[in-house]
CSV table of C-alpha atoms in Angstrom, one decimal:
chain,number,residue,atom,x,y,z
A,13,MET,CA,0.0,0.0,0.0
A,14,SER,CA,1.1,3.6,-0.4
A,15,ASN,CA,-0.9,5.3,2.3
A,16,HIS,CA,-4.0,3.0,1.7
A,17,PHE,CA,-5.5,1.6,4.9
A,18,SER,CA,-3.3,3.6,7.2
A,19,ALA,CA,-5.1,3.1,10.5
A,20,ALA,CA,-4.5,0.2,13.0
A,21,ASN,CA,-5.2,-3.3,11.7
A,22,LEU,CA,-4.9,-2.1,8.1
A,23,LYS,CA,-8.2,-0.2,8.3
A,24,SER,CA,-9.2,3.2,7.2
A,25,PRO,CA,-8.9,6.1,9.7
A,26,GLY,CA,-12.1,6.4,11.7
A,27,ASP,CA,-13.1,3.2,9.8
A,28,ASP,CA,-14.3,5.5,7.0
A,29,ALA,CA,-12.6,5.1,3.6
A,30,ARG,CA,-13.5,8.6,2.6
A,31,LEU,CA,-11.0,9.9,5.3
A,32,ASP,CA,-8.3,7.5,4.1
A,33,LEU,CA,-5.6,9.3,2.1
A,34,THR,CA,-3.9,7.1,-0.4
A,35,ASP,CA,-1.2,9.1,-2.3
A,36,LEU,CA,0.5,12.4,-2.8
A,37,PHE,CA,2.1,13.4,-6.1
A,38,VAL,CA,4.1,16.6,-6.7
A,39,PHE,CA,5.7,17.5,-10.0
A,40,ALA,CA,6.2,20.2,-12.6
A,41,ALA,CA,3.4,20.7,-15.1
A,42,PRO,CA,4.6,19.0,-18.3
A,43,ASP,CA,3.8,21.9,-20.6
A,44,ASP,CA,4.9,24.7,-18.2
A,45,PRO,CA,7.8,24.2,-15.8
A,46,ALA,CA,6.8,27.4,-14.0
A,47,ARG,CA,3.7,25.6,-12.7
A,48,THR,CA,3.5,22.8,-10.1
A,49,VAL,CA,1.0,19.9,-10.0
A,50,LEU,CA,-0.2,18.8,-6.6
A,51,ILE,CA,-2.4,15.7,-6.4
A,52,MET,CA,-3.9,14.1,-3.3
A,53,ASN,CA,-6.0,11.0,-3.5
A,54,ALA,CA,-8.3,9.4,-1.0
A,55,CYS,CA,-10.9,6.6,-0.5
A,56,PRO,CA,-9.2,3.3,-1.6
A,57,PHE,CA,-11.4,1.3,-3.9
A,58,THR,CA,-14.0,4.1,-3.5
A,59,LYS,CA,-15.6,2.4,-0.6
A,60,GLY,CA,-17.9,5.3,0.2
A,61,ASP,CA,-20.0,7.9,-1.7
A,62,GLY,CA,-17.9,11.0,-2.6
A,63,PHE,CA,-15.8,13.0,-0.2
A,64,HIS,CA,-16.7,13.2,3.5
A,65,PRO,CA,-18.9,16.3,4.0
A,66,GLY,CA,-17.7,16.7,7.6
A,67,ALA,CA,-14.0,16.7,6.7
A,68,VAL,CA,-11.3,19.1,5.7
A,69,TYR,CA,-8.9,17.8,3.1
A,70,ARG,CA,-5.7,19.7,3.1
A,71,LEU,CA,-2.5,20.2,1.1
A,72,ASN,CA,0.2,21.6,3.3
A,73,ILE,CA,3.3,23.3,1.9
A,74,ASP,CA,6.5,24.2,3.9
A,75,THR,CA,8.5,26.8,2.0
A,76,ASP,CA,11.3,27.6,4.5
A,77,GLY,CA,12.2,24.2,6.0
A,78,ASP,CA,10.8,24.8,9.5
A,79,LEU,CA,8.4,21.8,9.1
A,80,LEU,CA,5.4,24.0,9.4
A,81,ALA,CA,2.9,24.9,6.7
A,82,ASP,CA,3.6,28.3,5.1
A,83,ALA,CA,0.9,27.8,2.4
A,84,ALA,CA,-2.1,25.5,2.5
A,85,PHE,CA,-4.9,24.5,0.2
A,86,SER,CA,-8.1,23.3,2.0
A,87,PHE,CA,-11.1,21.6,0.5
A,88,THR,CA,-14.5,21.1,2.0
A,89,PHE,CA,-17.4,19.3,0.5
A,90,SER,CA,-21.2,19.5,0.6
A,91,GLU,CA,-23.5,16.6,1.5
A,92,LEU,CA,-24.0,14.2,-1.4
A,93,ASN,CA,-27.5,15.1,-2.7
A,94,ASP,CA,-29.2,13.3,-5.7
A,95,GLY,CA,-25.9,12.0,-6.9
A,96,ARG,CA,-24.2,15.5,-6.8
A,97,GLN,CA,-21.6,17.0,-4.6
A,98,THR,CA,-19.8,20.4,-4.6
A,99,VAL,CA,-16.4,21.6,-3.3
A,100,THR,CA,-15.1,24.8,-1.9
A,101,ALA,CA,-11.4,25.5,-2.1
A,102,CYS,CA,-9.4,27.9,0.1
A,103,TYR,CA,-5.7,29.1,-0.1
A,104,ALA,CA,-4.0,30.3,3.1
A,105,THR,CA,-0.6,31.6,3.9
A,106,GLY,CA,1.2,32.6,7.1
A,107,SER,CA,-0.5,31.8,10.4
A,108,ASP,CA,-3.8,30.9,8.5
A,109,ALA,CA,-1.9,28.0,6.9
A,110,GLN,CA,-1.0,26.5,10.3
A,111,THR,CA,-4.5,25.8,11.4
A,112,ARG,CA,-6.6,22.9,10.4
A,113,GLU,CA,-9.5,25.2,9.7
A,114,PRO,CA,-10.2,26.1,6.0
A,115,ARG,CA,-9.0,29.7,6.2
A,116,GLY,CA,-7.6,32.2,3.7
A,117,ASP,CA,-8.8,33.3,0.3
A,118,ILE,CA,-11.7,31.3,-1.2
A,119,LEU,CA,-10.4,30.1,-4.6
A,120,ILE,CA,-13.8,28.7,-5.7
A,121,GLU,CA,-17.1,27.9,-4.0
A,122,ALA,CA,-19.6,25.2,-4.7
A,123,ALA,CA,-17.9,23.8,-7.8
A,124,GLU,CA,-19.2,20.4,-9.0
A,125,VAL,CA,-17.4,17.3,-8.0
A,126,GLY,CA,-17.0,14.8,-10.8
A,127,LEU,CA,-18.5,11.5,-10.0
A,128,ASP,CA,-18.2,9.9,-13.5
A,129,ALA,CA,-15.9,9.7,-16.5
A,130,THR,CA,-17.4,13.0,-18.0
A,131,ALA,CA,-15.9,15.2,-15.2
A,132,MET,CA,-13.7,18.1,-16.3
A,133,PRO,CA,-11.3,20.4,-14.5
A,134,VAL,CA,-12.3,24.0,-13.6
A,135,GLN,CA,-10.3,27.2,-13.9
A,136,VAL,CA,-9.7,28.8,-10.5
A,137,GLY,CA,-8.0,32.2,-11.1
A,138,SER,CA,-4.6,31.3,-12.4
A,139,SER,CA,-4.9,27.7,-11.3
A,140,GLN,CA,-6.7,24.5,-12.4
A,141,LEU,CA,-8.7,22.3,-10.1
A,142,PHE,CA,-10.2,18.9,-10.5
A,143,THR,CA,-12.1,17.0,-7.8
A,144,GLY,CA,-13.8,13.6,-8.4
A,145,LYS,CA,-13.5,9.9,-9.0
A,146,ARG,CA,-10.5,8.7,-11.0
A,147,SER,CA,-8.6,5.5,-11.7
A,148,ASP,CA,-6.2,4.8,-8.9
A,149,PRO,CA,-2.7,5.4,-10.3
A,150,PHE,CA,-0.9,3.4,-7.5
A,151,PHE,CA,0.5,0.1,-8.7
A,152,ALA,CA,1.7,-2.5,-6.2
A,153,ASP,CA,1.9,-6.2,-5.5
A,154,ALA,CA,0.4,-5.6,-2.1
A,155,ASP,CA,-0.7,-9.2,-1.7
A,156,GLY,CA,2.9,-10.2,-1.3
A,157,VAL,CA,3.4,-7.7,1.5
A,158,LEU,CA,0.2,-8.6,3.2
A,159,HIS,CA,1.1,-12.3,3.4
A,160,TRP,CA,4.5,-11.3,4.8
A,161,LEU,CA,3.0,-8.9,7.4
A,162,ILE,CA,0.4,-11.5,8.5
A,163,ASP,CA,3.1,-14.1,8.9
A,164,GLY,CA,4.8,-11.8,11.3
A,165,GLN,CA,7.5,-10.6,8.8
A,166,GLU,CA,9.2,-13.9,9.0
A,167,GLY,CA,10.9,-15.9,6.2
A,168,ASP,CA,11.8,-14.7,2.7
A,169,PHE,CA,9.8,-12.0,1.2
A,170,GLN,CA,8.1,-13.0,-2.0
A,171,TRP,CA,6.1,-11.0,-4.6
A,172,THR,CA,3.0,-12.6,-6.1
A,173,GLY,CA,3.1,-10.8,-9.5
A,174,THR,CA,-0.4,-9.4,-9.1
A,175,ASP,CA,-1.2,-5.7,-9.1
A,176,THR,CA,-3.7,-5.3,-6.3
A,177,PHE,CA,-4.8,-1.9,-7.5
A,178,ALA,CA,-5.4,-2.7,-11.2
A,179,GLY,CA,-9.0,-1.6,-11.9
A,180,ALA,CA,-9.3,0.3,-8.7
A,181,ASN,CA,-10.7,3.8,-8.3
A,182,ILE,CA,-10.1,6.7,-5.8
A,183,PHE,CA,-11.4,10.2,-5.2
A,184,SER,CA,-8.9,12.8,-6.2
A,185,ILE,CA,-8.1,16.4,-5.6
A,186,ALA,CA,-5.7,17.8,-8.3
A,187,LEU,CA,-4.3,21.3,-8.5
A,188,GLU,CA,-2.0,22.9,-11.0
A,189,VAL,CA,-0.8,26.2,-9.6
A,190,PRO,CA,1.8,28.9,-10.6
A,191,ASP,CA,5.0,28.4,-8.6
A,192,ASP,CA,4.7,31.8,-6.9
A,193,MET,CA,1.9,30.4,-4.8
A,194,LEU,CA,4.4,27.9,-3.3
A,195,GLY,CA,7.3,30.2,-2.5
A,196,SER,CA,10.5,30.6,-4.5
A,197,GLY,CA,12.7,27.7,-3.3
A,198,PRO,CA,12.4,24.0,-2.6
A,199,ILE,CA,9.2,22.9,-0.9
A,200,GLY,CA,8.0,20.2,1.5
A,201,ALA,CA,4.5,18.8,1.1
A,202,TRP,CA,2.2,16.6,3.1
A,203,ILE,CA,-1.6,15.9,3.1
A,204,THR,CA,-4.1,15.6,5.9
A,205,THR,CA,-7.7,14.9,6.6
A,206,SER,CA,-9.5,16.2,9.7
A,207,LEU,CA,-13.0,15.5,10.8
A,208,ARG,CA,-15.3,17.9,12.6
A,209,ARG,CA,-16.6,16.5,15.9
A,210,ASP,CA,-18.4,18.6,18.5
A,211,GLY,CA,-17.3,21.7,16.7
A,212,MET,CA,-13.6,20.8,16.7
A,213,LEU,CA,-11.4,19.4,13.8
A,214,VAL,CA,-9.9,16.1,14.8
A,215,PRO,CA,-6.9,14.9,12.8
A,216,MET,CA,-7.6,11.6,11.0
A,217,ASP,CA,-4.9,10.8,8.5
A,218,ARG,CA,-1.8,12.3,7.0
A,219,GLY,CA,0.9,11.3,4.5
A,220,GLY,CA,4.1,12.6,2.9
A,221,ASN,CA,6.4,9.9,1.8
A,222,PRO,CA,4.7,7.0,0.0
A,223,SER,CA,4.3,3.5,1.5
A,224,PHE,CA,5.4,4.7,5.0
A,225,ASN,CA,2.8,4.6,7.7
A,226,PRO,CA,0.9,1.4,6.7
A,227,ILE,CA,4.1,-0.6,6.2
A,228,LEU,CA,6.9,0.8,8.4
A,229,ASN,CA,5.0,2.0,11.5
A,230,ALA,CA,4.0,-0.6,14.1
A,231,ASP,CA,0.3,-1.3,14.3
A,232,ASP,CA,0.0,0.2,17.8
A,233,ILE,CA,1.3,3.6,16.7
A,234,LYS,CA,-0.4,4.1,13.3
A,235,ASP,CA,-3.3,6.0,14.8
A,236,GLU,CA,-1.1,8.1,17.0
A,237,PHE,CA,1.1,8.9,14.0
A,238,ASN,CA,-2.0,10.1,12.0
A,239,ALA,CA,-3.0,12.4,14.8
A,240,THR,CA,0.4,14.2,15.1
A,241,ASP,CA,2.2,16.6,12.8
A,242,PRO,CA,5.5,16.3,10.9
A,243,VAL,CA,7.2,18.9,13.2
A,244,ASP,CA,7.0,16.3,16.0
A,245,ASP,CA,8.0,13.2,14.0
A,246,VAL,CA,11.7,12.9,15.0
A,247,GLN,CA,10.9,13.3,18.7
A,248,HIS,CA,8.0,10.9,18.8
A,249,HIS,CA,8.7,8.4,16.0
A,250,LEU,CA,12.5,8.1,15.3
A,251,LYS,CA,13.0,5.5,18.0
A,252,PRO,CA,10.2,3.0,17.1
A,253,LEU,CA,11.0,3.4,13.3
A,254,SER,CA,14.7,2.8,14.0
A,255,GLU,CA,13.8,-0.3,16.1
A,256,THR,CA,11.7,-1.6,13.2
A,257,LEU,CA,14.6,-1.3,10.8
A,258,GLN,CA,17.0,-3.0,13.2
A,259,ARG,CA,14.7,-6.0,13.2
A,260,HIS,CA,15.2,-6.1,9.5
A,261,GLY,CA,19.0,-6.2,9.4
A,262,TYR,CA,20.0,-2.6,10.0
A,263,ALA,CA,22.8,-1.8,12.5
A,264,SER,CA,21.7,0.7,15.2
A,265,ASP,CA,23.5,3.8,13.8
A,266,GLU,CA,22.5,2.8,10.3
A,267,ALA,CA,18.9,2.4,11.3
A,268,ASP,CA,18.8,5.9,12.8
A,269,ALA,CA,20.3,7.4,9.6
A,270,ALA,CA,17.9,5.5,7.4
A,271,ALA,CA,14.9,6.5,9.5
A,272,LEU,CA,15.9,10.2,9.2
A,273,THR,CA,15.6,9.9,5.4
A,274,LEU,CA,11.8,9.5,6.1
A,275,LEU,CA,11.3,11.6,9.2
A,276,PRO,CA,9.8,14.1,9.3
A,277,ASP,CA,7.2,12.6,7.0
A,278,ILE,CA,7.3,15.3,4.3
A,279,LEU,CA,7.6,14.9,0.6
A,280,HIS,CA,10.5,17.2,-0.5
A,281,TYR,CA,10.6,18.8,-3.9
A,282,ASP,CA,13.3,20.9,-5.4
A,283,ARG,CA,11.7,22.4,-8.5
A,284,THR,CA,15.1,23.0,-10.2
A,285,LYS,CA,15.5,19.2,-10.6
A,286,PRO,CA,13.4,16.6,-12.3
A,287,ALA,CA,10.5,15.2,-10.2
A,288,HIS,CA,11.1,11.5,-9.3
A,289,TYR,CA,10.8,10.2,-5.8
A,290,PRO,CA,12.3,11.1,-3.4
A,291,ASN,CA,12.4,14.5,-5.2
A,292,GLY,CA,8.7,15.0,-5.5
A,293,ARG,CA,6.8,12.1,-7.1
A,294,VAL,CA,5.3,11.2,-10.4
A,295,MET,CA,2.7,8.5,-11.0
A,296,THR,CA,5.2,6.1,-12.8
A,297,ASP,CA,7.6,6.1,-9.9
A,298,ASP,CA,7.9,2.5,-8.5
A,299,VAL,CA,7.7,3.7,-4.9
A,300,PHE,CA,6.4,0.3,-3.6
A,301,SER,CA,9.6,-1.5,-4.7
A,302,ASN,CA,11.6,1.4,-3.3
A,303,ARG,CA,9.9,1.0,0.1
A,304,MET,CA,10.2,-2.8,0.4
A,305,VAL,CA,13.8,-2.8,-0.6
A,306,PHE,CA,14.4,-0.1,2.0
A,307,MET,CA,12.5,-2.0,4.7
A,308,THR,CA,14.1,-5.4,4.1
A,309,HIS,CA,17.6,-3.8,4.0
A,310,GLY,CA,18.0,-4.7,0.4
A,311,GLN,CA,16.8,-8.3,0.6
A,312,ALA,CA,13.7,-7.7,-1.5
A,313,ASN,CA,13.9,-7.4,-5.3
A,314,PRO,CA,11.8,-4.9,-7.3
A,315,GLN,CA,8.2,-6.0,-7.9
A,316,GLY,CA,7.1,-7.2,-11.3
A,317,VAL,CA,4.0,-5.1,-11.8
A,318,LYS,CA,4.3,-1.9,-13.9
A,319,PRO,CA,2.7,1.6,-13.9
A,320,HIS,CA,-0.8,1.8,-15.1
A,321,ASP,CA,-1.3,2.5,-18.8
A,322,ASP,CA,-4.4,4.8,-18.5
A,323,LEU,CA,-2.6,7.9,-17.3
A,324,MET,CA,-3.5,11.0,-19.2
A,325,ALA,CA,-1.0,13.4,-20.8
A,326,VAL,CA,-3.0,16.5,-19.7
A,327,PHE,CA,-4.4,17.8,-16.4
A,328,PRO,CA,-5.6,16.1,-14.2
A,329,PHE,CA,-3.3,13.3,-15.5
A,330,LEU,CA,-5.1,10.5,-13.7
A,331,GLY,CA,-7.0,8.0,-15.8
A,332,THR,CA,-10.8,8.1,-16.1
A,333,PRO,CA,-12.6,6.0,-13.5
A,334,HIS,CA,-13.2,2.3,-14.1
A,335,SER,CA,-16.8,1.2,-14.5
């Protein structure tokens, strides 16, 4: 899994697939290197109707390396009514970017969410926005990992050769924005979902690096991890992650150094260099092989499954949803 099923016991946060973030992609727009594409996907296998109307979906951008959001895009959704749903998008900077509330400038209000293959992007000022159901671009032989995890991570790791996500759909939020909305230098990005309960926004899920929390974090800290912020990752999660890596063949110092390549859990992107994970991420990056080779200290080989062939050459780049 990338960030699919990131709560304890390989379930969705809050046991609600709509709150379950699956992937984050960050790369330069193919036809304009002065624009950046940000894609956050949720709801694995679309087990749920649309986006959660009580949640805030959020793209967080750190522009100065202090592990706090300096810019943020927030998305809230209406109730699903007669098969229709709308989205309101906000853009915040400064202190407004460091709250889970959807603050800042309203980029667009009550725009239609695309729930079928006919959905189209909308122009939002100088940006493009797409929200709706799409083909899941993540490709992974997850069955091999699941068998290995269920067996207690004992014995040789073996791929099965089957792409678990072939034919799967997700709900996607895709943005293409001018670079000046993201600061002038390298950026760090992570995504979050928060759910309003009793008037307060409760953190439910987050993700930066692919295939991290569901695979590398122990089951008893997955929910805690989702409820915290990247700025606290090294303090709270370096020790347990290092211990996990040591159980898979890393020496102690080596494990600490390896863990610090993933903590804080932020996807870094230097826009002066081509986007390929770990510098940003494009949808053809084989992040699942990367993660399993990392976790097993080089004992796993790359998987046999390949990127999906339905990716589009134009925004929003994700394939149309499977029927």
